[in-house]
mmCIF file of C-alpha atoms in Angstrom:
data_model
loop_
_atom_site.group_PDB
_atom_site.id
_atom_site.type_symbol
_atom_site.label_atom_id
_atom_site.label_comp_id
_atom_site.label_asym_id
_atom_site.label_seq_id
_atom_site.Cartn_x
_atom_site.Cartn_y
_atom_site.Cartn_z
ATOM 1 C CA MET A 1 -1.051 -20.083 2.512
ATOM 2 C CA GLU A 2 -3.174 -21.706 5.253
ATOM 3 C CA THR A 3 -5.423 -19.390 7.230
ATOM 4 C CA THR A 4 -4.179 -21.017 10.395
ATOM 5 C CA LYS A 5 -0.703 -19.616 9.646
ATOM 6 C CA ILE A 6 -2.151 -16.119 9.203
ATOM 7 C CA GLU A 7 -4.157 -16.415 12.456
ATOM 8 C CA GLU A 8 -1.180 -17.762 14.410
ATOM 9 C CA THR A 9 1.085 -14.951 13.121
ATOM 10 C CA TYR A 10 -1.570 -12.348 13.830
ATOM 11 C CA GLY A 11 -1.827 -13.646 17.388
ATOM 12 C CA GLN A 12 1.923 -13.314 17.865
ATOM 13 C CA VAL A 13 1.965 -9.813 16.393
ATOM 14 C CA SER A 14 -1.063 -8.640 18.338
ATOM 15 C CA LYS A 15 0.373 -9.875 21.597
ATOM 16 C CA ALA A 16 3.758 -8.263 20.910
ATOM 17 C CA LEU A 17 2.265 -4.921 19.918
ATOM 18 C CA GLY A 18 -0.008 -4.788 22.969
ATOM 19 C CA TRP A 19 -3.618 -4.002 23.676
ATOM 20 C CA ALA A 20 -3.192 -0.222 23.025
ATOM 21 C CA VAL A 21 -2.382 -0.777 19.362
ATOM 22 C CA ASP A 22 -5.366 -0.971 16.977
ATOM 23 C CA LYS A 23 -5.939 -4.509 15.797
ATOM 24 C CA GLN A 24 -5.926 -3.398 12.169
ATOM 25 C CA VAL A 25 -2.359 -2.141 12.638
ATOM 26 C CA SER A 26 -1.495 -5.619 13.962
ATOM 27 C CA LEU A 27 -3.138 -7.113 10.864
ATOM 28 C CA ALA A 28 -1.188 -4.774 8.551
ATOM 29 C CA VAL A 29 2.072 -5.764 10.234
ATOM 30 C CA THR A 30 1.115 -9.438 9.964
ATOM 31 C CA MET A 31 0.553 -9.125 6.206
ATOM 32 C CA ILE A 32 3.897 -7.380 5.682
ATOM 33 C CA TYR A 33 5.837 -10.213 7.276
ATOM 34 C CA LEU A 34 3.870 -13.025 5.653
ATOM 35 C CA SER A 35 3.913 -11.440 2.210
ATOM 36 C CA ARG A 36 7.701 -11.361 2.422
ATOM 37 C CA GLY A 37 7.779 -14.997 3.385
ATOM 38 C CA ARG A 38 9.236 -14.186 6.805
ATOM 39 C CA GLU A 39 8.394 -15.395 10.243
ATOM 40 C CA PHE A 40 7.509 -12.778 12.830
ATOM 41 C CA ASP A 41 10.489 -12.395 15.165
ATOM 42 C CA VAL A 42 9.213 -10.681 18.265
ATOM 43 C CA ASP A 43 12.688 -9.960 19.624
ATOM 44 C CA ALA A 44 13.862 -8.364 16.352
ATOM 45 C CA HIS A 45 10.665 -6.350 16.026
ATOM 46 C CA ASN A 46 10.878 -5.081 19.622
ATOM 47 C CA GLU A 47 14.580 -4.203 19.252
ATOM 48 C CA VAL A 48 13.875 -1.994 16.213
ATOM 49 C CA SER A 49 10.806 -0.525 17.902
ATOM 50 C CA ARG A 50 13.025 0.561 20.825
ATOM 51 C CA LEU A 51 15.560 2.034 18.397
ATOM 52 C CA ILE A 52 12.874 4.181 16.736
ATOM 53 C CA LYS A 53 11.543 5.417 20.111
ATOM 54 C CA LYS A 54 15.060 6.278 21.181
ATOM 55 C CA LYS A 55 15.945 8.196 18.023
ATOM 56 C CA GLU A 56 12.642 9.934 17.237
ATOM 57 C CA GLY A 57 10.985 12.802 19.068
ATOM 58 C CA PHE A 58 7.581 12.457 20.689
ATOM 59 C CA THR A 59 5.821 14.301 17.834
ATOM 60 C CA SER A 60 7.266 12.085 15.103
ATOM 61 C CA PRO A 61 4.762 10.025 13.069
ATOM 62 C CA LEU A 62 7.231 7.196 13.498
ATOM 63 C CA ARG A 63 6.147 7.017 17.070
ATOM 64 C CA ALA A 64 2.435 7.139 16.253
ATOM 65 C CA HIS A 65 0.345 5.667 13.392
ATOM 66 C CA LEU A 66 3.291 4.401 11.377
ATOM 67 C CA HIS A 67 5.430 3.081 14.205
ATOM 68 C CA HIS A 68 4.999 -0.654 13.763
ATOM 69 C CA ILE A 69 4.603 -0.436 9.984
ATOM 70 C CA VAL A 70 8.020 1.205 9.736
ATOM 71 C CA THR A 71 9.434 -1.150 12.338
ATOM 72 C CA ALA A 72 8.478 -4.114 10.166
ATOM 73 C CA TYR A 73 10.059 -2.560 7.080
ATOM 74 C CA LEU A 74 13.282 -1.843 8.909
ATOM 75 C CA VAL A 75 13.402 -5.410 10.351
ATOM 76 C CA LEU A 76 13.006 -6.779 6.834
ATOM 77 C CA GLY A 77 15.433 -4.339 5.221
ATOM 78 C CA ASP A 78 18.801 -5.249 3.643
ATOM 79 C CA GLU A 79 20.715 -2.753 5.826
ATOM 80 C CA THR A 80 20.902 -2.446 9.582
ATOM 81 C CA ALA A 81 17.895 -0.872 11.272
ATOM 82 C CA GLU A 82 19.969 2.173 12.292
ATOM 83 C CA GLU A 83 21.129 2.679 8.682
ATOM 84 C CA GLY A 84 17.605 2.201 7.442
ATOM 85 C CA LEU A 85 16.210 4.722 9.872
ATOM 86 C CA ALA A 86 18.889 7.296 8.951
ATOM 87 C CA LYS A 87 18.108 6.794 5.235
ATOM 88 C CA LEU A 88 14.374 7.083 5.914
ATOM 89 C CA ASN A 89 14.810 10.405 7.695
ATOM 90 C CA ALA A 90 17.123 11.757 4.975
ATOM 91 C CA ASN A 91 14.530 10.857 2.321
ATOM 92 C CA GLN A 92 11.738 12.376 4.360
ATOM 93 C CA GLN A 93 13.702 15.586 4.836
ATOM 94 C CA ALA A 94 14.256 15.778 1.086
ATOM 95 C CA LEU A 95 10.507 15.628 0.565
ATOM 96 C CA ASN A 96 10.047 18.424 3.113
ATOM 97 C CA ASP A 97 12.699 20.470 1.239
ATOM 98 C CA VAL A 98 10.623 20.321 -1.993
ATOM 99 C CA LYS A 99 7.544 21.624 -0.064
ATOM 100 C CA PHE A 100 5.799 18.408 0.839
ATOM 101 C CA TRP A 101 4.279 18.964 4.314
ATOM 102 C CA LYS A 102 5.728 16.636 6.894
ATOM 103 C CA SER A 103 3.207 13.870 7.636
ATOM 104 C CA SER A 104 2.764 10.130 8.019
ATOM 105 C CA TYR A 105 2.476 9.997 4.260
ATOM 106 C CA THR A 106 5.838 11.612 3.622
ATOM 107 C CA TYR A 107 7.423 9.024 5.918
ATOM 108 C CA LEU A 108 5.613 6.244 4.117
ATOM 109 C CA ALA A 109 6.780 7.673 0.821
ATOM 110 C CA ALA A 110 10.350 8.005 2.127
ATOM 111 C CA LEU A 111 10.359 4.225 2.701
ATOM 112 C CA MET A 112 10.048 3.764 -1.012
ATOM 113 C CA MET A 113 12.909 6.126 -2.029
ATOM 114 C CA LYS A 114 16.349 4.901 -2.931
ATOM 115 C CA SER A 115 17.896 8.333 -2.309
ATOM 116 C CA PRO A 116 16.974 11.950 -1.372
ATOM 117 C CA GLY A 117 17.624 12.968 -5.006
ATOM 118 C CA GLU A 118 14.283 11.468 -6.027
ATOM 119 C CA ALA A 119 12.257 14.124 -4.177
ATOM 120 C CA GLU A 120 12.452 16.786 -6.871
ATOM 121 C CA ARG A 121 11.013 14.613 -9.599
ATOM 122 C CA ALA A 122 8.277 13.458 -7.200
ATOM 123 C CA ARG A 123 7.300 17.071 -6.655
ATOM 124 C CA GLY A 124 7.106 17.575 -10.399
ATOM 125 C CA LEU A 125 4.701 14.667 -10.827
ATOM 126 C CA TYR A 126 2.595 15.804 -7.866
ATOM 127 C CA ASP A 127 2.214 19.302 -9.357
ATOM 128 C CA ALA A 128 1.352 17.835 -12.764
ATOM 129 C CA MET A 129 -1.345 15.640 -11.169
ATOM 130 C CA LYS A 130 -2.703 18.542 -9.200
ATOM 131 C CA ALA A 131 -3.220 20.503 -12.383
ATOM 132 C CA HIS A 132 -5.738 17.844 -13.451
ATOM 133 C CA HIS A 133 -7.298 17.143 -10.043
ATOM 134 C CA PRO A 134 -6.626 20.153 -7.755
ATOM 135 C CA PHE A 135 -9.113 19.009 -5.087
ATOM 136 C CA LEU A 136 -8.426 15.272 -5.125
ATOM 137 C CA THR A 137 -4.608 15.451 -5.116
ATOM 138 C CA SER A 138 -3.364 15.607 -1.518
ATOM 139 C CA SER A 139 -0.817 14.255 0.917
ATOM 140 C CA GLU A 140 -2.419 10.800 0.609
ATOM 141 C CA ASP A 141 -1.044 10.607 -2.910
ATOM 142 C CA ILE A 142 2.598 11.174 -2.007
ATOM 143 C CA PRO A 143 3.583 7.463 -1.561
ATOM 144 C CA TYR A 144 2.265 6.693 -5.068
ATOM 145 C CA VAL A 145 3.837 9.832 -6.453
ATOM 146 C CA VAL A 146 7.255 8.902 -5.120
ATOM 147 C CA LEU A 147 7.170 5.382 -6.565
ATOM 148 C CA LEU A 148 5.789 6.360 -9.935
ATOM 149 C CA SER A 149 7.800 9.512 -10.499
ATOM 150 C CA ASN A 150 10.961 7.509 -10.792
ATOM 151 C CA ARG A 151 9.630 5.168 -13.397
ATOM 152 C CA GLU A 152 10.786 5.850 -16.956
ATOM 153 C CA GLY A 153 8.862 8.389 -18.982
ATOM 154 C CA ASP A 154 7.755 12.004 -19.057
ATOM 155 C CA ILE A 155 6.143 13.271 -15.851
ATOM 156 C CA ARG A 156 3.503 15.387 -17.615
ATOM 157 C CA GLU A 157 2.496 12.554 -19.898
ATOM 158 C CA ARG A 158 2.122 10.238 -16.911
ATOM 159 C CA ALA A 159 -0.131 12.744 -15.141
ATOM 160 C CA GLU A 160 -2.216 13.189 -18.310
ATOM 161 C CA THR A 161 -2.549 9.441 -18.664
ATOM 162 C CA MET A 162 -3.689 9.116 -15.067
ATOM 163 C CA ASN A 163 -6.407 11.683 -15.838
ATOM 164 C CA ARG A 164 -7.476 9.771 -19.005
ATOM 165 C CA TYR A 165 -7.716 6.479 -17.050
ATOM 166 C CA TYR A 166 -9.727 8.228 -14.327
ATOM 167 C CA LYS A 167 -12.227 9.582 -16.856
ATOM 168 C CA GLU A 168 -12.461 6.293 -18.724
ATOM 169 C CA LEU A 169 -13.197 4.278 -15.613
ATOM 170 C CA ARG A 170 -15.851 6.789 -14.539
ATOM 171 C CA THR A 171 -17.764 5.823 -17.692
ATOM 172 C CA GLN A 172 -17.506 2.155 -16.556
ATOM 173 C CA GLY A 173 -19.296 2.682 -13.276
ATOM 174 C CA PHE A 174 -16.332 3.374 -11.000
ATOM 175 C CA SER A 175 -17.078 5.947 -8.291
ATOM 176 C CA ALA A 176 -15.208 9.281 -8.344
ATOM 177 C CA GLY A 177 -12.846 10.051 -5.499
ATOM 178 C CA ASN A 178 -9.458 9.325 -3.970
ATOM 179 C CA HIS A 179 -9.669 5.584 -4.454
ATOM 180 C CA LEU A 180 -10.267 5.939 -8.204
ATOM 181 C CA GLN A 181 -7.380 8.418 -8.355
ATOM 182 C CA TRP A 182 -5.088 5.864 -6.686
ATOM 183 C CA LEU A 183 -6.223 3.282 -9.183
ATOM 184 C CA SER A 184 -5.536 5.615 -12.113
ATOM 185 C CA GLN A 185 -2.058 6.228 -10.744
ATOM 186 C CA ALA A 186 -1.292 2.518 -10.290
ATOM 187 C CA MET A 187 -2.334 1.863 -13.886
ATOM 188 C CA THR A 188 0.654 3.927 -15.154
ATOM 189 C CA PHE A 189 3.187 1.799 -13.296
ATOM 190 C CA ASP A 190 4.352 -0.031 -16.421
ATOM 191 C CA THR A 191 4.228 2.910 -18.848
ATOM 192 C CA PRO A 192 3.133 6.542 -18.907
ATOM 193 C CA VAL A 193 1.502 5.930 -22.288
ATOM 194 C CA PHE A 194 -2.259 5.538 -22.239
ATOM 195 C CA GLN A 195 -3.270 1.947 -23.069
ATOM 196 C CA PRO A 196 -6.998 1.290 -23.572
ATOM 197 C CA GLU A 197 -6.484 -2.430 -22.974
ATOM 198 C CA VAL A 198 -5.326 -1.729 -19.421
ATOM 199 C CA ALA A 199 -8.608 -0.021 -18.656
ATOM 200 C CA GLY A 200 -10.454 -2.950 -20.249
ATOM 201 C CA ARG A 201 -8.500 -5.368 -18.081
ATOM 202 C CA ILE A 202 -9.486 -3.420 -14.972
ATOM 203 C CA VAL A 203 -13.164 -3.660 -15.831
ATOM 204 C CA ALA A 204 -12.880 -7.412 -16.652
ATOM 205 C CA ILE A 205 -11.178 -8.116 -13.293
ATOM 206 C CA ARG A 206 -13.803 -6.184 -11.380
ATOM 207 C CA ASP A 207 -16.635 -7.999 -13.161
ATOM 208 C CA PHE A 208 -14.980 -11.377 -12.614
ATOM 209 C CA LEU A 209 -14.655 -10.774 -8.880
ATOM 210 C CA LYS A 210 -18.210 -9.579 -8.582
ATOM 211 C CA ALA A 211 -19.475 -12.605 -10.464
ATOM 212 C CA GLU A 212 -17.652 -14.683 -7.882
ATOM 213 C CA LYS A 213 -19.460 -12.834 -5.111
ATOM 214 C CA ILE A 214 -16.252 -11.156 -3.887
ATOM 215 C CA LYS A 215 -17.033 -7.688 -2.572
ATOM 216 C CA VAL A 216 -15.216 -4.919 -4.420
ATOM 217 C CA ARG A 217 -15.410 -1.753 -2.389
ATOM 218 C CA GLY A 218 -14.040 1.680 -3.339
ATOM 219 C CA GLU A 219 -10.970 1.163 -1.170
ATOM 220 C CA HIS A 220 -10.233 -1.926 -3.225
ATOM 221 C CA TYR A 221 -9.891 -0.046 -6.505
ATOM 222 C CA PRO A 222 -6.095 0.120 -6.356
ATOM 223 C CA VAL A 223 -5.991 -3.657 -5.858
ATOM 224 C CA LEU A 224 -7.583 -4.006 -9.292
ATOM 225 C CA GLY A 225 -4.754 -1.898 -10.716
ATOM 226 C CA PHE A 226 -2.149 -4.156 -9.166
ATOM 227 C CA LEU A 227 -3.773 -7.172 -10.743
ATOM 228 C CA ALA A 228 -4.092 -5.495 -14.146
ATOM 229 C CA ILE A 229 -0.494 -4.310 -14.384
ATOM 230 C CA ALA A 230 0.683 -7.745 -13.160
ATOM 231 C CA GLU A 231 -1.456 -9.195 -15.989
ATOM 232 C CA ALA A 232 -3.158 -11.649 -13.689
ATOM 233 C CA ASP A 233 -4.744 -14.392 -15.786
ATOM 234 C CA GLY A 234 -7.801 -16.506 -15.072
ATOM 235 C CA GLU A 235 -5.813 -19.049 -13.064
ATOM 236 C CA ALA A 236 -4.359 -16.321 -10.820
ATOM 237 C CA LEU A 237 -7.768 -14.722 -10.289
ATOM 238 C CA ARG A 238 -9.294 -18.028 -9.346
ATOM 239 C CA ALA A 239 -6.487 -18.590 -6.851
ATOM 240 C CA ILE A 240 -7.262 -15.150 -5.365
ATOM 241 C CA VAL A 241 -10.934 -15.949 -5.134
ATOM 242 C CA GLU A 242 -10.158 -19.249 -3.355
ATOM 243 C CA MET A 243 -7.877 -17.451 -0.876
ATOM 244 C CA ALA A 244 -10.517 -14.750 -0.324
ATOM 245 C CA ARG A 245 -13.124 -17.373 0.526
ATOM 246 C CA GLU A 246 -10.720 -18.987 2.966
ATOM 247 C CA LEU A 247 -10.161 -15.644 4.652
ATOM 248 C CA GLU A 248 -13.922 -14.938 4.761
ATOM 249 C CA ALA A 249 -14.325 -18.170 6.712
ATOM 250 C CA SER A 250 -11.605 -17.179 9.160
ATOM 251 C CA LYS A 251 -12.656 -15.762 12.583
ATOM 252 C CA LEU A 252 -9.949 -13.140 12.266
ATOM 253 C CA PHE A 253 -11.274 -11.601 9.067
ATOM 254 C CA ARG A 254 -14.878 -11.739 10.235
ATOM 255 C CA TRP A 255 -14.296 -8.294 11.767
ATOM 256 C CA TYR A 256 -12.050 -6.978 9.031
ATOM 257 C CA GLY A 257 -13.918 -7.622 5.816
ATOM 258 C CA THR A 258 -12.273 -4.642 4.077
ATOM 259 C CA TRP A 259 -8.938 -6.422 4.290
ATOM 260 C CA ILE A 260 -10.028 -9.702 2.673
ATOM 261 C CA LEU A 261 -9.471 -8.832 -1.002
ATOM 262 C CA PRO A 262 -6.156 -6.953 -0.538
ATOM 263 C CA SER A 263 -4.849 -9.688 1.715
ATOM 264 C CA ALA A 264 -5.893 -12.449 -0.672
ATOM 265 C CA VAL A 265 -4.135 -10.643 -3.549
ATOM 266 C CA GLN A 266 -1.036 -9.936 -1.510
ATOM 267 C CA LEU A 267 -0.669 -13.495 -0.245
ATOM 268 C CA THR A 268 -1.400 -15.109 -3.628
ATOM 269 C CA MET A 269 1.111 -12.870 -5.402
ATOM 270 C CA ALA A 270 3.735 -13.478 -2.727
ATOM 271 C CA GLU A 271 3.468 -17.228 -3.241
ATOM 272 C CA SER A 272 3.776 -16.900 -7.056
ATOM 273 C CA VAL A 273 6.823 -14.635 -7.085
ATOM 274 C CA GLU A 274 9.181 -17.624 -6.790
ATOM 275 C CA LEU A 275 7.808 -18.984 -10.049
ATOM 276 C CA ARG A 276 8.636 -15.848 -11.967
ATOM 277 C CA GLU A 277 11.774 -15.056 -13.870
ATOM 278 C CA SER A 278 14.252 -12.855 -12.062
ATOM 279 C CA GLU A 279 13.457 -9.634 -13.908
ATOM 280 C CA ALA A 280 9.720 -10.132 -13.263
ATOM 281 C CA ALA A 281 10.387 -10.712 -9.583
ATOM 282 C CA VAL A 282 11.715 -7.147 -9.326
ATOM 283 C CA PHE A 283 8.502 -5.842 -10.864
ATOM 284 C CA ALA A 284 6.423 -7.987 -8.521
ATOM 285 C CA ALA A 285 8.283 -6.603 -5.480
ATOM 286 C CA SER A 286 7.480 -3.049 -6.613
ATOM 287 C CA VAL A 287 3.826 -3.968 -7.062
ATOM 288 C CA GLU A 288 3.803 -5.499 -3.583
ATOM 289 C CA MET A 289 5.198 -2.278 -2.183
ATOM 290 C CA LEU A 290 2.423 -0.332 -3.829
ATOM 291 C CA MET A 291 -0.081 -2.702 -2.226
ATOM 292 C CA GLN A 292 1.512 -2.206 1.162
ATOM 293 C CA ALA A 293 1.396 1.559 0.678
ATOM 294 C CA GLN A 294 -2.290 1.253 0.020
ATOM 295 C CA GLN A 295 -2.851 -0.933 3.079
ATOM 296 C CA ALA A 296 -0.870 1.469 5.254
ATOM 297 C CA ALA A 297 -2.945 4.355 3.856
ATOM 298 C CA MET A 298 -6.101 2.427 4.741
ATOM 299 C CA MET A 299 -4.696 1.941 8.232
ATOM 300 C CA LEU A 300 -3.867 5.621 8.569
ATOM 301 C CA SER A 301 -7.418 6.585 7.620
ATOM 302 C CA VAL A 302 -8.849 4.198 10.143
ATOM 303 C CA SER A 303 -6.466 5.450 12.833
ATOM 304 C CA ALA A 304 -7.461 9.071 12.096
ATOM 305 C CA VAL A 305 -11.140 8.183 12.508
ATOM 306 C CA ILE A 306 -10.403 6.399 15.787
ATOM 307 C CA ALA A 307 -8.386 9.327 17.050
ATOM 308 C CA SER A 308 -11.160 11.709 16.127
ATOM 309 C CA SER A 309 -13.847 9.639 17.812
ATOM 310 C CA ASN A 310 -11.764 9.394 20.964
ATOM 311 C CA ASN A 311 -11.275 13.180 21.100
ATOM 312 C CA PRO A 312 -13.750 14.658 23.619
ATOM 313 C CA GLY A 313 -13.856 17.857 21.580
ATOM 314 C CA SER A 314 -14.822 16.088 18.342
#
């Protein structure tokens, strides 16, 4: 994808969302539309935005940090925006019912649920993870928990495998913390069974990117997981590096260096989905959703910092 297309779309999104919306939110929305191969339709986006504001109370996260992220998802959904919003709220309520505290993360997780019935199993995986990492496991993990809990396999085994991946990658120079936990979670997407070769693939991808002078920060750890479970080969990695370098040269990404690698991966994968067999395309769509969850989580963290810095009492 040409960087001019990204910059043009970002300009349209940024103008539509207005000056009061953080530019990184505009960038996140831009990437959601482009990764789905869709043009940004300002009228459709604004219509759904008005629907959310009409239906949701003033304290709802859907009117704050997640507003335009959710708007984009509902615009791109298969059902009507009103049906999608009702489903989202039903899923979010189900997460509340199993003792997940209502937050931006439960709404983000609810976007990934097919039905409210998935909440109970998600709670089971969350509790199993917390047994291994009581201090790391938090509301930020809920989107991953929801997506992974409904994959085939035993919940307790999946949590144990996450822990094993976490410990293995610590020995390979990965920094401890939430980002490594997210990576260890993503690594179980395909199977809850521990696979040493997956950890080896992660290390090889990291080393390849570093050798190509592509910055791999802690917040990029989950991106490595997406590439590993998608079994990205040398050709795919070289295409990602090429895209990353194009983004680095773009005026837009000059101020948002953290987004370069995730965006390069997302755009490169989106363009290759059409070449995959139908069953693999379903898998690729799930991986893409994981990436968008990670990007939205990054955006939420940035928004929280901005809100804190703008608070006179902070």
